[in-house]
Coordinates of C-alpha atoms (C1' of nucleotides) in Angstrom, one line a residue:
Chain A
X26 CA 53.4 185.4 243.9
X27 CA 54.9 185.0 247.7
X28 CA 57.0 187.5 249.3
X29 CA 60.4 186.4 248.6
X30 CA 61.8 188.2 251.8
X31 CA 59.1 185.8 253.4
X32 CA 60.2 183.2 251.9
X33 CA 63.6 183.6 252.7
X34 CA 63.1 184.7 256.2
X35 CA 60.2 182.6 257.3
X36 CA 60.5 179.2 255.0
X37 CA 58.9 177.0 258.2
X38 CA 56.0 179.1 258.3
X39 CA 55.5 179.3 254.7
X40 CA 56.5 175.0 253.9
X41 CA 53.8 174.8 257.0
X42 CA 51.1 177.2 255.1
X43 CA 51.4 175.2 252.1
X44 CA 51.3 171.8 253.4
X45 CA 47.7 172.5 254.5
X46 CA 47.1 173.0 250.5
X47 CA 48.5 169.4 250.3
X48 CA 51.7 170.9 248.2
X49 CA 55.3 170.5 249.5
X50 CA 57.3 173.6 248.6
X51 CA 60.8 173.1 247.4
X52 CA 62.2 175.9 249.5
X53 CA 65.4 173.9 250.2
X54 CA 66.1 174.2 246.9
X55 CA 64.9 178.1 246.8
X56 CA 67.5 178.7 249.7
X57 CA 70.3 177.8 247.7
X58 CA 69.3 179.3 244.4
X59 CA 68.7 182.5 246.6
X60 CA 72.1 182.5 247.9
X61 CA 74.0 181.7 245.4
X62 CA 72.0 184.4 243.4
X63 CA 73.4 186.9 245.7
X64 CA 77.0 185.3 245.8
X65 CA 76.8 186.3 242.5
X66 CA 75.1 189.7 242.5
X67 CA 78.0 190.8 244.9
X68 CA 80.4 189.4 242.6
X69 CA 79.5 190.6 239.7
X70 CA 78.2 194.7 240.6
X71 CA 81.7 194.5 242.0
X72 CA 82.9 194.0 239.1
X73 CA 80.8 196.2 237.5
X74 CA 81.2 199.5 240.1
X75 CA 85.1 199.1 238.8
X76 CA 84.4 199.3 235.5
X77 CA 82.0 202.2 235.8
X78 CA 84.8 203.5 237.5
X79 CA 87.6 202.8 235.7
X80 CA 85.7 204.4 232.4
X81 CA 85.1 207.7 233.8
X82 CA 89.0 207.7 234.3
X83 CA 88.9 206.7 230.6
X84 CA 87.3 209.5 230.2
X85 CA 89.4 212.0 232.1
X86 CA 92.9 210.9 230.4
X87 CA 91.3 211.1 226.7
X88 CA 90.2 214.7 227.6
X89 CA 93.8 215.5 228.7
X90 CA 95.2 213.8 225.5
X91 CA 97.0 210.7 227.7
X92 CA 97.3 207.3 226.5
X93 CA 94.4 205.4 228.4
X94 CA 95.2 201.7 225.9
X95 CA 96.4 199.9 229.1
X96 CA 93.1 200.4 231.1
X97 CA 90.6 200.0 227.9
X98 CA 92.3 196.5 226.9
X99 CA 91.9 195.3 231.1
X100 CA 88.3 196.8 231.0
X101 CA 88.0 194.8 227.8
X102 CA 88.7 191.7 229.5
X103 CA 87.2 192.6 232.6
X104 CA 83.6 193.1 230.4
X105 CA 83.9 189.4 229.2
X106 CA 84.2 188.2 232.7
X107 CA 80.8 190.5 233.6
X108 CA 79.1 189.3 230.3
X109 CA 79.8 185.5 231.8
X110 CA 78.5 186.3 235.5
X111 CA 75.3 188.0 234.2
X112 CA 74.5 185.2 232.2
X113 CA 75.0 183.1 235.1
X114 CA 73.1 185.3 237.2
X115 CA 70.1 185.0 234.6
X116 CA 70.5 181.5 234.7
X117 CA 69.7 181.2 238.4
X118 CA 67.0 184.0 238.1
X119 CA 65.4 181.7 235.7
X120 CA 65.1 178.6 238.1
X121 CA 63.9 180.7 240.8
X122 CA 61.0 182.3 238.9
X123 CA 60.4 178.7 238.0
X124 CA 59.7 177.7 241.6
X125 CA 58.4 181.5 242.9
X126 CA 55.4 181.6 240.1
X127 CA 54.7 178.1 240.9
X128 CA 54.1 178.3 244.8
X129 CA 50.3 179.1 245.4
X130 CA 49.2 181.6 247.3
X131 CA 49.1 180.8 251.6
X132 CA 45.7 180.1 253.3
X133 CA 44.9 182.8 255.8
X134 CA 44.7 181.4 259.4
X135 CA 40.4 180.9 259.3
X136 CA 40.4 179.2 256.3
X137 CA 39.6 175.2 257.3
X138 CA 42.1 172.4 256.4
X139 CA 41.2 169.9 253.8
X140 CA 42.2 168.3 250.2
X141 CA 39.0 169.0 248.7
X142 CA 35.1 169.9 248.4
X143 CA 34.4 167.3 251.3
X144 CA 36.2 169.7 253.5
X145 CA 34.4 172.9 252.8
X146 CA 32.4 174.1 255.4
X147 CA 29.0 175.7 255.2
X148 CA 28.7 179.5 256.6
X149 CA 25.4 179.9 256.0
X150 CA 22.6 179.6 253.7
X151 CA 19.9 181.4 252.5
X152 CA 15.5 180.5 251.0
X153 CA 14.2 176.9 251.1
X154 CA 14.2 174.8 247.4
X155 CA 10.7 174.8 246.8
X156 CA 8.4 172.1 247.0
X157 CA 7.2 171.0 243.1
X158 CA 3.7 169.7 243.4
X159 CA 4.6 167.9 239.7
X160 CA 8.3 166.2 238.7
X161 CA 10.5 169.2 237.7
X162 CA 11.9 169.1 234.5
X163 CA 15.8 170.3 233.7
X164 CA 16.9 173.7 232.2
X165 CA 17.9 171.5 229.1
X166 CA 14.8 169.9 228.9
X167 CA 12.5 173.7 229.9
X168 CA 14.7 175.5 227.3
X169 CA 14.3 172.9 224.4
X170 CA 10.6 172.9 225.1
X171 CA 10.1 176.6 225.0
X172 CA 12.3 177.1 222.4
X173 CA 14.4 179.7 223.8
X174 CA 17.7 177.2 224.4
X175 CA 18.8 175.5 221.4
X176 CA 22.3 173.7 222.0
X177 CA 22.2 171.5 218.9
X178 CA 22.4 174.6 216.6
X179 CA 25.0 176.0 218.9
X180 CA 27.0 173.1 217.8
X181 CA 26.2 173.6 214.6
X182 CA 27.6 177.2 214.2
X183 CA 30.5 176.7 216.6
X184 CA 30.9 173.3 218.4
X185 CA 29.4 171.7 221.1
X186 CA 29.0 173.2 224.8
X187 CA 28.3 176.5 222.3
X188 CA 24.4 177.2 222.7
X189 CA 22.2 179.2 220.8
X190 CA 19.6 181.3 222.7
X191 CA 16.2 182.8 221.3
X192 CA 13.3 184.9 221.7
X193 CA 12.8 185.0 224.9
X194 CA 16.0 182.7 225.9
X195 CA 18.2 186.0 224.5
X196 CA 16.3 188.3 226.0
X197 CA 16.5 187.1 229.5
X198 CA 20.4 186.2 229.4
X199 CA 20.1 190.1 228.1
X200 CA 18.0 191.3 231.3
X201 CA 20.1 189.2 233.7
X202 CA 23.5 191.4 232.8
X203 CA 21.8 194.4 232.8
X204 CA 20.0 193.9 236.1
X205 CA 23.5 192.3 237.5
X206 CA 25.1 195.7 236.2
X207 CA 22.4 198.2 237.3
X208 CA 22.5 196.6 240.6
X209 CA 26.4 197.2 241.1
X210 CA 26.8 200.1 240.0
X211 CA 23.4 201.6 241.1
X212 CA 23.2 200.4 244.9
X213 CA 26.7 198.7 245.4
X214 CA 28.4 201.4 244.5
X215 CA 30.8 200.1 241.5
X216 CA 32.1 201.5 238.5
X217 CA 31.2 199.7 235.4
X218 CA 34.1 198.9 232.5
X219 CA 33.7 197.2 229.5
X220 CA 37.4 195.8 228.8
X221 CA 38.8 194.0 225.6
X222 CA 37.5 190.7 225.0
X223 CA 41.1 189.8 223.7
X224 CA 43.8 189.9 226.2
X225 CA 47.8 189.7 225.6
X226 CA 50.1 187.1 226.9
X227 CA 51.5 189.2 229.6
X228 CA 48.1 190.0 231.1
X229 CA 47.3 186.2 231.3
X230 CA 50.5 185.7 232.9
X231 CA 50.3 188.4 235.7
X232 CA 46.6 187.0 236.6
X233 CA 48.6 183.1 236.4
X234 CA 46.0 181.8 233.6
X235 CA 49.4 180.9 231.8
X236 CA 50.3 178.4 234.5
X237 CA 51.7 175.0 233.4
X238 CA 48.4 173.8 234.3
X239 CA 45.9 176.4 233.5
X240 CA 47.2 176.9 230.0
X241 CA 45.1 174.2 228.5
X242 CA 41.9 175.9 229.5
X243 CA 42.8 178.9 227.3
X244 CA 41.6 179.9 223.4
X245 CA 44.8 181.1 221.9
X246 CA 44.7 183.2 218.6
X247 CA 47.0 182.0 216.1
X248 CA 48.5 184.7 214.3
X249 CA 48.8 186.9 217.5
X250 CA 49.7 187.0 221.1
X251 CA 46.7 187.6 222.2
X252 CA 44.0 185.0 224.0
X253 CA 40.0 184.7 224.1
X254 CA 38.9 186.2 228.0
X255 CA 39.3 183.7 230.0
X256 CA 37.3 185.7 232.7
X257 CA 37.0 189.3 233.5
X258 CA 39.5 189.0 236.1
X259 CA 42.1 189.3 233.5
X260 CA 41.9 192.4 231.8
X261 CA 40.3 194.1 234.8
X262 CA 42.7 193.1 237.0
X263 CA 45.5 194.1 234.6
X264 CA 44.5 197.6 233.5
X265 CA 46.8 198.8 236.9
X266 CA 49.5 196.8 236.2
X267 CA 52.8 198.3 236.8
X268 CA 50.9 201.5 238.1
X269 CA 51.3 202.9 241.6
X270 CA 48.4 204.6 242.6
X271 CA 47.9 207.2 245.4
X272 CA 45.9 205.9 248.6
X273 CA 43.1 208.3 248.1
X274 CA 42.3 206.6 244.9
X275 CA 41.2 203.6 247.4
X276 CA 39.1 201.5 247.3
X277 CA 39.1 200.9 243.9
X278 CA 35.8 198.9 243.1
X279 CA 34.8 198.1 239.2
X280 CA 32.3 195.4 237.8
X281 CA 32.4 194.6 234.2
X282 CA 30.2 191.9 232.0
X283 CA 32.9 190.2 229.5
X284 CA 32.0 186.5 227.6
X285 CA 34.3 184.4 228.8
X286 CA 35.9 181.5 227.2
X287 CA 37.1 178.2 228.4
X288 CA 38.3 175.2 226.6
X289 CA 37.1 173.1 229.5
X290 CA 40.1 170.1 228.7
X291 CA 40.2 168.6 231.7
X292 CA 36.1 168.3 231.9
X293 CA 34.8 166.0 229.5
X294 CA 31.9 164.3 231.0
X295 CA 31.3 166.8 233.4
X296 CA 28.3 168.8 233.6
X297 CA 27.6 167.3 229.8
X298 CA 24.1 168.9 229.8
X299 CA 22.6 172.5 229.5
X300 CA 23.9 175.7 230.6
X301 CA 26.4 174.7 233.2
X302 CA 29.5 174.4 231.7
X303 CA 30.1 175.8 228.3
X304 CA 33.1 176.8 226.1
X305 CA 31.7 180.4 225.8
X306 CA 29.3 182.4 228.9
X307 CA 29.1 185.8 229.9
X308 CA 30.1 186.7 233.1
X309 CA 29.6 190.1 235.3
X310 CA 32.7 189.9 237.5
X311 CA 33.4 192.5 240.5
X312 CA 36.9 193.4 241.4
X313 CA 38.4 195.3 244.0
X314 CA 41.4 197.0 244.8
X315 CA 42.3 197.9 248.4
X316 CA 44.5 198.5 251.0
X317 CA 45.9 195.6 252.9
X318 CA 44.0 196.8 256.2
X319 CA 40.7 196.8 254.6
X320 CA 40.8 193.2 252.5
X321 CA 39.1 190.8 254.8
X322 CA 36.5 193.3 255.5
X323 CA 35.8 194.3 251.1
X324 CA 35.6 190.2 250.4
X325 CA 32.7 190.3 252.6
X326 CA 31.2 193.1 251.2
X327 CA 32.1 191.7 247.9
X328 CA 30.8 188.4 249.0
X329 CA 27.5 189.8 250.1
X330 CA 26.8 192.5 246.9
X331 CA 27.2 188.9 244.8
X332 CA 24.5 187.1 247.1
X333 CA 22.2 189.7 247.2
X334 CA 21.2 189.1 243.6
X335 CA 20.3 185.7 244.0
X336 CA 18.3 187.3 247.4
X337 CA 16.3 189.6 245.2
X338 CA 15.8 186.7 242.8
X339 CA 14.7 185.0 244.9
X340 CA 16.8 181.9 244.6
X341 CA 17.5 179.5 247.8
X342 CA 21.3 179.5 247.6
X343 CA 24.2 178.9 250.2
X344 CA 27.5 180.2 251.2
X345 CA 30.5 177.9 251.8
X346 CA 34.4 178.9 252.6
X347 CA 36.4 176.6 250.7
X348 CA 38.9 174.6 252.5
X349 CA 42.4 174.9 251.8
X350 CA 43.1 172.7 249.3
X351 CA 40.3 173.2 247.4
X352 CA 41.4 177.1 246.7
X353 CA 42.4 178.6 243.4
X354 CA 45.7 179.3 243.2
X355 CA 46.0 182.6 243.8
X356 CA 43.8 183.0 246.6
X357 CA 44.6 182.7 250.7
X358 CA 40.6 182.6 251.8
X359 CA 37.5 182.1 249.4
X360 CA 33.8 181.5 249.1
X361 CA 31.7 179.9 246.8
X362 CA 28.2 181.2 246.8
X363 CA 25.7 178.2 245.2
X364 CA 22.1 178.6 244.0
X365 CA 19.7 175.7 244.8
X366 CA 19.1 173.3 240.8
X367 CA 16.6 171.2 240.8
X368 CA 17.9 169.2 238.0
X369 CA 21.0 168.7 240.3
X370 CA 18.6 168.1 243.1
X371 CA 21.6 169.8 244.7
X372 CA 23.3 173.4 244.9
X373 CA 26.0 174.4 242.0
X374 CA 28.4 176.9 242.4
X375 CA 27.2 180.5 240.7
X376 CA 30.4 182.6 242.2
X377 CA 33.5 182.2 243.5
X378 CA 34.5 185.2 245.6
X379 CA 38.5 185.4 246.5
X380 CA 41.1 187.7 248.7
X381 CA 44.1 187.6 247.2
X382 CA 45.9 189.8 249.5
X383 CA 49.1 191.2 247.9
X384 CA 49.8 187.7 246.0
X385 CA 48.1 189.4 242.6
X386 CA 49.7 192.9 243.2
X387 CA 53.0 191.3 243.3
X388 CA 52.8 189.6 240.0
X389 CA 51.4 192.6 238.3
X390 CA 53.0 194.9 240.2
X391 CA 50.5 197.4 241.5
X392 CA 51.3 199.6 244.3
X393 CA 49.9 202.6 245.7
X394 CA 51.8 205.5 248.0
X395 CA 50.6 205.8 251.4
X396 CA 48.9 209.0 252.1
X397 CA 51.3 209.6 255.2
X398 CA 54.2 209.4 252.5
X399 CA 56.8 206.2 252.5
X400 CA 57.4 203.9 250.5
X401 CA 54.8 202.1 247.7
X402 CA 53.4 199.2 248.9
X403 CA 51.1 196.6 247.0
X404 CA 47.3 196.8 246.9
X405 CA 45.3 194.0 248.0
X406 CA 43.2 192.3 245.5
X407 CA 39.7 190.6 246.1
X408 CA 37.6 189.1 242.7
X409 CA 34.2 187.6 242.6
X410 CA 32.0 186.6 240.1
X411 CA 28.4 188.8 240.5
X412 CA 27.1 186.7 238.9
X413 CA 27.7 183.8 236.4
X414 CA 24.7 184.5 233.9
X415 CA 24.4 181.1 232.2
X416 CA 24.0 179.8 235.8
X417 CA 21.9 182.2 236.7
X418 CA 19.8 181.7 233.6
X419 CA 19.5 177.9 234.3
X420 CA 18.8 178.1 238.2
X421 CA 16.0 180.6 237.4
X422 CA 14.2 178.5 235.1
X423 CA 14.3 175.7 236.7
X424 CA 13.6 177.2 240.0
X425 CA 10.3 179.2 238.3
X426 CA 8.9 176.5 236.1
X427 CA 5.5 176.0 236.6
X428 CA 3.5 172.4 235.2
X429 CA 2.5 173.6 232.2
X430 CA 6.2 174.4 231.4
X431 CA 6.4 177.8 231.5
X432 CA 8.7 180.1 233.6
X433 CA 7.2 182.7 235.6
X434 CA 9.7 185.8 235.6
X435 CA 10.9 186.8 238.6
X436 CA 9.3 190.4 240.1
X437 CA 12.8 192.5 239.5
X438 CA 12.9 190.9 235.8
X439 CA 10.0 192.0 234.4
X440 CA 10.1 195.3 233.5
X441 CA 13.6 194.3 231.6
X442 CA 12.1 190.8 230.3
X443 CA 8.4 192.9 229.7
X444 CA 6.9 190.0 230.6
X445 CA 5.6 188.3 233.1
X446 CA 6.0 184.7 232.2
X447 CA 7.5 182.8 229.5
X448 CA 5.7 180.8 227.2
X449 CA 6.2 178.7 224.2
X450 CA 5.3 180.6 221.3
Chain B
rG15 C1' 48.0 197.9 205.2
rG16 C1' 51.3 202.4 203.0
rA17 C1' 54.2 207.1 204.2
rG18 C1' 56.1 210.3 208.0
rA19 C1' 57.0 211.9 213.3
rG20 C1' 57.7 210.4 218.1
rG21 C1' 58.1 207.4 222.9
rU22 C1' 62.8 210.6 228.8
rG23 C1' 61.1 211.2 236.2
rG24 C1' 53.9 212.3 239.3
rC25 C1' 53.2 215.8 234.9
rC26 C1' 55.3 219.2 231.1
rG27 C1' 59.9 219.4 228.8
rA28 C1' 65.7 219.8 227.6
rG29 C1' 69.3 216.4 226.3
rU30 C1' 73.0 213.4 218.8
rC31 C1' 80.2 214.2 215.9
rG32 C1' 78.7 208.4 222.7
rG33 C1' 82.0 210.1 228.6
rC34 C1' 80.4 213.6 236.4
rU35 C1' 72.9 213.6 232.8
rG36 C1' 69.5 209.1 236.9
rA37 C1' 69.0 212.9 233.9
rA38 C1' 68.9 220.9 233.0
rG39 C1' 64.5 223.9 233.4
rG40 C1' 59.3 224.4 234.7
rC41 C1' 54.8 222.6 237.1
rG42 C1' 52.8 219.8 240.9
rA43 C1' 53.6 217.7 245.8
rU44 C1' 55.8 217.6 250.9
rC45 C1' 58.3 220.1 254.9
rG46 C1' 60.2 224.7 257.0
rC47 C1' 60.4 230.3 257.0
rC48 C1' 57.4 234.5 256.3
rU49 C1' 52.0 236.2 256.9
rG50 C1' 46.3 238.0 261.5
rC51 C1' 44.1 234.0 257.7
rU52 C1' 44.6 232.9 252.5
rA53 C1' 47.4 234.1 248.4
rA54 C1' 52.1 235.6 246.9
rG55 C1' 57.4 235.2 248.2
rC56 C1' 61.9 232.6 250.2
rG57 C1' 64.5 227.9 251.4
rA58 C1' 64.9 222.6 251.4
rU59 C1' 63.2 217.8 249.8
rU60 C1' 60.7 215.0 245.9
rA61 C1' 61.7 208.0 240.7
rA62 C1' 61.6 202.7 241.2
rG63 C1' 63.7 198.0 241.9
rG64 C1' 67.8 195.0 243.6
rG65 C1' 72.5 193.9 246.5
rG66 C1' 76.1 194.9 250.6
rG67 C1' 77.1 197.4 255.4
rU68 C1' 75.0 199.4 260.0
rU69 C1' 70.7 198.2 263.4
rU70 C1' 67.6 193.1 268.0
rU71 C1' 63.6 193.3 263.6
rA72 C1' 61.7 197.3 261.0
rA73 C1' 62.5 202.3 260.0
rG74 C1' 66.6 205.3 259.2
rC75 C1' 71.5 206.0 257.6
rC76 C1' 76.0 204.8 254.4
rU77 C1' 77.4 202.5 249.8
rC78 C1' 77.0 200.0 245.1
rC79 C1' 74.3 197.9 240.8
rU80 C1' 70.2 198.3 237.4
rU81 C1' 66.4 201.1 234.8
rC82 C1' 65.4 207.2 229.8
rG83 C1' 58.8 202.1 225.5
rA84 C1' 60.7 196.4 225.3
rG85 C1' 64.5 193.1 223.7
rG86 C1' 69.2 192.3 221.4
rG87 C1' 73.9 194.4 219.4
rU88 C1' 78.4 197.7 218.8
rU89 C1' 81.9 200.1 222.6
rC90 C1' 86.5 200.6 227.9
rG91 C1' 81.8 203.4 228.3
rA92 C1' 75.0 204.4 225.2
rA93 C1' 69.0 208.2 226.9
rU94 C1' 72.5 209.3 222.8
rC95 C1' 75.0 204.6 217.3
rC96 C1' 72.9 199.8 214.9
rC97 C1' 68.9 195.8 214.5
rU98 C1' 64.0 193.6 215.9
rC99 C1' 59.4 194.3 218.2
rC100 C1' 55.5 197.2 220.8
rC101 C1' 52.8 201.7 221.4
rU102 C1' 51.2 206.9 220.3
rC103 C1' 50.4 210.9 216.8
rU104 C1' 49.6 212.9 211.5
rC105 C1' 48.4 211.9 206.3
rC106 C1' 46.6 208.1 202.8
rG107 C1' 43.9 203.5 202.1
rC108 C1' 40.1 200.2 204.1
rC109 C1' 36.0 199.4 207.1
rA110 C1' 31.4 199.0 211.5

RNA sequence: GGAGAGGUGGCCGAGUCGGCUGAAGGCGAUCGCCUGCUAAGCGAUUAAGGGGGUUUUAAGCCUCCUUCGAGGGUUCGAAUCCCUCCCUCUCCGCCA
């Protein structure tokens, strides 16, 4: 969520900011809520100062024994009057959440102008997709064949986009977290959390997954208010919610592996095949929390510790900053990293890796106290997948299929997969 | 799931026949004094959010409102009474 001070002292800039998404801010309409909202909060604390007031002399003229019936029955009335403006207050409150939560989050200066993925610019990229001396089959098609990826007995269990992996197909979606983990926390310096895989409602809100439009993507329990992970983001991001932490806590950097689960509403017909875009995949996720100084700086880090997986993998991949209005909502500047897939004959987004500035803080409220003293003031927030491991899964195999159909593993893997290719049995 | 106890400030911990308790006391922290240095000692300060005023903005200052797990209620007035929910602890049950 925006600054509201910003919004209120700076609407052009902001109206301007969010144009370049392609979304026209009702800030007219926020300028007259927000007065009248404070029309009101001077009428009614008025109000309320006299009664506070006017009860401790209540209080007085009991203690002395004097007849205080006259100023109860007027503070009587006068209460009615406050019960009315605080509703009314509440009312407006309301209607400016509604357009607050809604606003997305403003693109920082660098970020290019656009409407979508047309607009994104390249920033650099990294291997060369190899040369197959034979026609490369899909993931789908490699998985099925070695009979470690079995999707129709995924459906069977669950539904379809659910897969079923085997033998060797578990064992390297097993080696890929593990490496992804041991790398972070080994070399890039993270600490590791294992979160709950259930999240509440209010959670979900402070990340924005309850959105009017993200809601649909979400596995709701029943009986509870609880939700299926959605991505790590969520409970990481929300174990410092209304904390304030001290600066020398900072940075804050913690990866985690969670499944996450998607419903995937608005994609039928996308990505219909394989590994790409399922209903349940695991996930190691990297989040930060810093100090607004230091943000731009930790996304590229953050950026960086992501691609150098797919570097020691040894997977051609490239590095794109998404224009404005192709952003996630809560971000102001973000790159996609995306590995090379043959079966695409094209490269496919493996991690998305955001700066949120104070936009996330805000909503969750999480503040730290500057060293020098002052005030609390919100953390900055950065998020990146590192990596997706169903992606990951499918670029390697594809990538390191040989004719015969088998995969060679790649050198880091082996010692976790303990073998050095993978064969059907 | 059943029975009981409890949720107060950065932490510990007072506070029920409702009224100067936004909150005693202690610890911690910060600043100052003292000290050759450190420790000890002495003094002061030390919750957050939101309004209004002052200020060129900010800071600062003045003032008010709200907040004692969350939400509702009773009352002129609630940390204190009532209701609902959440969480923690103990015992029992159940289970990996």
């Amino acid at each position: 969520m925006l600054d509201i001070k910003r919004l209120r002292n700076e609407p052009e800039e902001v109206k301007q900011a969010l144009g370049r998404r392609g979304i026209e801010a009702p800030l007219d309409e926020f300028a007259e809520l927000d007065t009248r909202r404070r029309e009101l909060i001077v009428a009614v604390e008025e109000k309320k100062a006299l009664r506070n007031q006017v009860s401790d002399e209540i209080a007085v003229a009991k203690k002395s024994g004097e007849d205080a019936a006259e100023k109860i029955a007027a503070m009587k009335s006068l209460g009615e009057k406050i019960k009315a403006l605080d509703l009314a207050l509440k009312d407006i409150e309301i209607k400016l959440d509604e357009i607050i939560l809604e606003l997305p989050n403003t693109p920082l200066p660098e970020v290019p102008d656009g409407v979508d993925e047309s607009a994104n610019i390249m920033v650099r990229t990294w291997g060369e997709p190899r040369e197959f001396g034979f026609e490369p089959k899909a993931h789908w098609d490699l998985g099925a064949d070695l009979g470690i990826i079995d999707q129709d007995r995924g459906a069977k269990v669950a539904e379809s986009r659910f897969t079923l992996l085997r033998g060797m197909g578990a064992r390297l979606e097993r080696a890929l977290i593990n490496y992804f983990l041991n790398l972070h926390t080994g070399e890039h310096g993270y600490t590791e959390l294992f979160p709950p895989i259930l999240v509440n409602s209010e959670s979900m809100r402070g990340t924005g997954q309850l959105s009017k439009f993200a809601q649909a993507e979400m596995y709701k329990l029943r009986d509870d208010d609880l939700y299926l992970n959605p991505t790590a983001e969520v409970p990481v991001t929300n174990i410092y919610r209304d904390e304030i932490l001290s600066e020398n806590e900072l940075p804050i950097h913690l990866t985690a592996y969670l499944p996450s689960f998607r419903r995937e509403a608005g994609a039928a017909g996308r990505d219909t095949r394989g590994l790409i875009r399922q209903h349940q995949f695991n996930k190691v996720e990297l989040v930060k929390f810093i100090t607004p100084e230091t943000s731009a700086d930790e996304l590229e880090a953050l950026t960086a510790n992501a691609e150098e997986i797919l570097k020691r993998l040894e997977l051609p991949y490239r590095t794109v900053v998404l224009c404005s209005g192709d952003m996630g909502f809560a971000s102001a500047k973000t790159y996609d990293i995306e590995v090379w897939l043959p079966s695409y004959n094209d490269y496919k987004e493996i991690s998305s890796c955001s700066n949120y500035l104070d936009f996330q803080a805000r909503r969750l409220n999480i503040r730290y106290r500057p060293a020098a003293g002052g005030k609390p003031r919100f953390v900055h927030t950065n998020n990146g997948s590192g990596l997706a491991v169903g992606r990951t899964f499918a670029a390697i195999i594809e990538n390191y299929q040989n004719e015969d159909g088998s995969i060679t593993v790649p050198e880091v893997l082996r010692h976790y997969m303990g073998v050095d290719i993978i064969t059907a049995d």
